[in-house]
PDB file of C-alpha atoms and ligand atoms in Angstrom:
ATOM      1  CA  MET A 626       0.000   0.000   0.000  1.00  0.00           C
ATOM      2  CA  ARG A 627       1.469   3.342  -1.011  1.00  0.00           C
ATOM      3  CA  ASP A 628      -0.511   5.697   1.172  1.00  0.00           C
ATOM      4  CA  PRO A 629      -2.159   5.026   4.534  1.00  0.00           C
ATOM      5  CA  LEU A 630      -5.844   5.685   5.112  1.00  0.00           C
ATOM      6  CA  LEU A 631      -6.552   9.195   6.388  1.00  0.00           C
ATOM      7  CA  SER A 632      -7.403   9.547  10.073  1.00  0.00           C
ATOM      8  CA  PRO A 633     -10.774  11.192  10.856  1.00  0.00           C
ATOM      9  CA  GLU A 634      -8.892  14.426  11.669  1.00  0.00           C
ATOM     10  CA  GLU A 635      -6.923  14.378   8.407  1.00  0.00           C
ATOM     11  CA  LEU A 636     -10.125  13.634   6.521  1.00  0.00           C
ATOM     12  CA  ALA A 637     -11.901  16.608   8.127  1.00  0.00           C
ATOM     13  CA  GLU A 638      -8.966  18.876   7.219  1.00  0.00           C
ATOM     14  CA  GLY A 639      -8.974  17.579   3.643  1.00  0.00           C
ATOM     15  CA  LEU A 640     -12.716  18.051   3.269  1.00  0.00           C
ATOM     16  CA  ALA A 641     -12.449  21.629   4.484  1.00  0.00           C
ATOM     17  CA  GLU A 642     -10.202  22.415   1.486  1.00  0.00           C
ATOM     18  CA  LEU A 643     -12.742  21.051  -0.982  1.00  0.00           C
ATOM     19  CA  ASP A 644     -15.807  22.539  -2.616  1.00  0.00           C
ATOM     20  CA  ASP A 645     -19.038  20.635  -1.962  1.00  0.00           C
ATOM     21  CA  TRP A 646     -17.732  17.060  -1.882  1.00  0.00           C
ATOM     22  CA  HIS A 647     -19.811  14.563   0.109  1.00  0.00           C
ATOM     23  CA  LEU A 648     -18.471  11.856   2.362  1.00  0.00           C
ATOM     24  CA  SER A 649     -20.222   8.478   2.164  1.00  0.00           C
ATOM     25  CA  GLU A 650     -21.868   7.182   5.355  1.00  0.00           C
ATOM     26  CA  ASP A 651     -19.097   4.630   5.846  1.00  0.00           C
ATOM     27  CA  SER A 652     -16.451   7.372   5.289  1.00  0.00           C
ATOM     28  CA  LEU A 653     -14.797   5.300   2.543  1.00  0.00           C
ATOM     29  CA  LYS A 654     -15.692   7.474  -0.469  1.00  0.00           C
ATOM     30  CA  LEU A 655     -16.030  11.074  -1.579  1.00  0.00           C
ATOM     31  CA  SER A 656     -18.479  12.088  -4.260  1.00  0.00           C
ATOM     32  CA  LYS A 657     -19.544  15.172  -6.155  1.00  0.00           C
ATOM     33  CA  ARG A 658     -21.843  16.061  -9.031  1.00  0.00           C
ATOM     34  CA  PHE A 659     -20.265  18.573 -11.436  1.00  0.00           C
ATOM     35  CA  ARG A 660     -22.570  20.502 -13.779  1.00  0.00           C
ATOM     36  CA  PHE A 661     -21.457  22.366 -16.878  1.00  0.00           C
ATOM     37  CA  SER A 662     -23.150  24.437 -19.559  1.00  0.00           C
ATOM     38  CA  ASP A 663     -22.984  21.706 -22.189  1.00  0.00           C
ATOM     39  CA  PHE A 664     -21.333  18.429 -23.209  1.00  0.00           C
ATOM     40  CA  ARG A 665     -18.267  20.143 -24.656  1.00  0.00           C
ATOM     41  CA  GLN A 666     -17.474  21.746 -21.283  1.00  0.00           C
ATOM     42  CA  ALA A 667     -18.131  18.495 -19.417  1.00  0.00           C
ATOM     43  CA  PHE A 668     -15.934  16.477 -21.728  1.00  0.00           C
ATOM     44  CA  GLY A 669     -13.169  19.104 -21.647  1.00  0.00           C
ATOM     45  CA  PHE A 670     -13.233  18.838 -17.857  1.00  0.00           C
ATOM     46  CA  MET A 671     -13.021  15.040 -18.054  1.00  0.00           C
ATOM     47  CA  THR A 672     -10.098  15.231 -20.470  1.00  0.00           C
ATOM     48  CA  GLU A 673      -8.156  17.575 -18.186  1.00  0.00           C
ATOM     49  CA  CYS A 674      -8.920  15.386 -15.151  1.00  0.00           C
ATOM     50  CA  ALA A 675      -7.962  12.208 -17.006  1.00  0.00           C
ATOM     51  CA  LEU A 676      -4.511  13.626 -17.806  1.00  0.00           C
ATOM     52  CA  TYR A 677      -4.025  14.634 -14.179  1.00  0.00           C
ATOM     53  CA  ALA A 678      -5.259  11.232 -12.968  1.00  0.00           C
ATOM     54  CA  GLU A 679      -2.647   9.529 -15.136  1.00  0.00           C
ATOM     55  CA  LYS A 680       0.094  11.758 -13.727  1.00  0.00           C
ATOM     56  CA  LEU A 681      -1.016  11.037 -10.165  1.00  0.00           C
ATOM     57  CA  ASP A 682      -1.680   7.378 -11.004  1.00  0.00           C
ATOM     58  CA  HIS A 683      -4.996   7.735  -9.230  1.00  0.00           C
ATOM     59  CA  HIS A 684      -8.252   7.387 -11.109  1.00  0.00           C
ATOM     60  CA  PRO A 685     -11.824   8.499 -10.515  1.00  0.00           C
ATOM     61  CA  GLU A 686     -14.954   6.411 -10.751  1.00  0.00           C
ATOM     62  CA  TRP A 687     -17.195   8.629 -12.854  1.00  0.00           C
ATOM     63  CA  SER A 688     -20.049   8.820 -15.272  1.00  0.00           C
ATOM     64  CA  ASN A 689     -21.179  11.480 -17.694  1.00  0.00           C
ATOM     65  CA  VAL A 690     -24.622  12.368 -19.019  1.00  0.00           C
ATOM     66  CA  TYR A 691     -24.577  15.392 -21.358  1.00  0.00           C
ATOM     67  CA  SER A 692     -23.438  18.327 -19.173  1.00  0.00           C
ATOM     68  CA  ARG A 693     -23.249  16.429 -15.884  1.00  0.00           C
ATOM     69  CA  VAL A 694     -20.301  14.467 -14.474  1.00  0.00           C
ATOM     70  CA  ASP A 695     -20.813  12.328 -11.352  1.00  0.00           C
ATOM     71  CA  VAL A 696     -17.575  11.494  -9.562  1.00  0.00           C
ATOM     72  CA  THR A 697     -16.719   9.098  -6.759  1.00  0.00           C
ATOM     73  CA  LEU A 698     -13.223   8.939  -5.288  1.00  0.00           C
ATOM     74  CA  THR A 699     -11.666   6.239  -3.165  1.00  0.00           C
ATOM     75  CA  THR A 700      -8.291   4.490  -3.028  1.00  0.00           C
ATOM     76  CA  HIS A 701      -8.879   0.903  -4.059  1.00  0.00           C
ATOM     77  CA  ASP A 702      -5.393  -0.243  -2.981  1.00  0.00           C
ATOM     78  CA  ALA A 703      -5.990   1.072   0.563  1.00  0.00           C
ATOM     79  CA  GLY A 704      -9.700   0.281   0.899  1.00  0.00           C
ATOM     80  CA  GLY A 705     -10.719   3.844   1.724  1.00  0.00           C
ATOM     81  CA  LEU A 706      -9.692   7.481   1.526  1.00  0.00           C
ATOM     82  CA  THR A 707      -6.075   8.594   1.278  1.00  0.00           C
ATOM     83  CA  VAL A 708      -4.228  11.804   0.471  1.00  0.00           C
ATOM     84  CA  ARG A 709      -4.496  10.857  -3.217  1.00  0.00           C
ATOM     85  CA  ASP A 710      -8.266  11.309  -3.100  1.00  0.00           C
ATOM     86  CA  ILE A 711      -7.919  14.771  -1.593  1.00  0.00           C
ATOM     87  CA  LYS A 712      -5.315  15.717  -4.232  1.00  0.00           C
ATOM     88  CA  LEU A 713      -7.483  14.490  -7.078  1.00  0.00           C
ATOM     89  CA  ALA A 714     -10.614  16.174  -5.658  1.00  0.00           C
ATOM     90  CA  ARG A 715      -8.735  19.476  -5.340  1.00  0.00           C
ATOM     91  CA  ALA A 716      -7.496  19.217  -8.939  1.00  0.00           C
ATOM     92  CA  MET A 717     -11.034  18.422 -10.139  1.00  0.00           C
ATOM     93  CA  ASP A 718     -12.405  21.504  -8.357  1.00  0.00           C
ATOM     94  CA  ALA A 719      -9.692  23.597 -10.035  1.00  0.00           C
ATOM     95  CA  ALA A 720     -10.407  22.084 -13.469  1.00  0.00           C
ATOM     96  CA  ALA A 721     -14.135  22.815 -13.077  1.00  0.00           C
ATOM     97  CA  ALA A 722     -13.682  26.393 -11.858  1.00  0.00           C
ATOM     98  CA  PRO A 723     -12.962  28.143 -15.186  1.00  0.00           C
ATOM     99  CA  ARG A 724     -15.709  26.159 -16.962  1.00  0.00           C
ATOM    100  CA  GLY A 725     -18.517  26.791 -14.469  1.00  0.00           C
TER     101      GLY A 725
HETATM  102  C1  LIG B1885      -1.054  -0.196 -10.420  1.00  0.00           C
HETATM  103  C2  LIG B1885      -1.633   1.161 -10.226  1.00  0.00           C
HETATM  104  O1  LIG B1885      -0.652   2.057  -9.819  1.00  0.00           O
HETATM  105  C3  LIG B1885      -2.725   1.158  -9.189  1.00  0.00           C
HETATM  106  O2  LIG B1885      -3.649   0.137  -9.463  1.00  0.00           O
HETATM  107  C4  LIG B1885      -3.422   2.488  -8.998  1.00  0.00           C
HETATM  108  C5  LIG B1885      -4.091   3.015 -10.252  1.00  0.00           C
HETATM  109  N1  LIG B1885      -5.160   3.940  -9.972  1.00  0.00           N
HETATM  110  C6  LIG B1885      -5.855   3.900  -8.817  1.00  0.00           C
HETATM  111  N2  LIG B1885      -6.925   4.652  -8.633  1.00  0.00           N
HETATM  112  C7  LIG B1885      -7.656   4.586  -7.515  1.00  0.00           C
HETATM  113  N3  LIG B1885      -8.744   5.345  -7.392  1.00  0.00           N
HETATM  114  N4  LIG B1885      -7.294   3.761  -6.530  1.00  0.00           N
HETATM  115  C8  LIG B1885      -6.218   2.992  -6.589  1.00  0.00           C
HETATM  116  O3  LIG B1885      -5.929   2.256  -5.651  1.00  0.00           O
HETATM  117  C9  LIG B1885      -5.430   3.051  -7.772  1.00  0.00           C
HETATM  118  N5  LIG B1885      -4.336   2.341  -7.910  1.00  0.00           N
END
């Protein structure tokens, strides 16, 4: 395992840095629904996130319907949330910001 699971305190700190991500009841996953003006914006966002995910070697579970992208983050190798999920969530917030 590359990264340890976040402690409840670390998780709370990480969540405070993020914009509107939701913690699952079991605290093992983060999720967010991103909405864009159209499919082009949504797919541009996904492309930017995919390149970042490859760099980080950490990949989202996601689905897209037209202008909406539903994202769930967890670290499969660790069986829960790690610093990689917070990093990826932060990058996804930044990638969404200029697109609205
Ligand atoms: C071999 C490879 O580095 C691993 O399988 C990586 C790839 N991307 C990953 N993404 C996510 N979300 N969780 C992982 O544990 C993970 N592991």
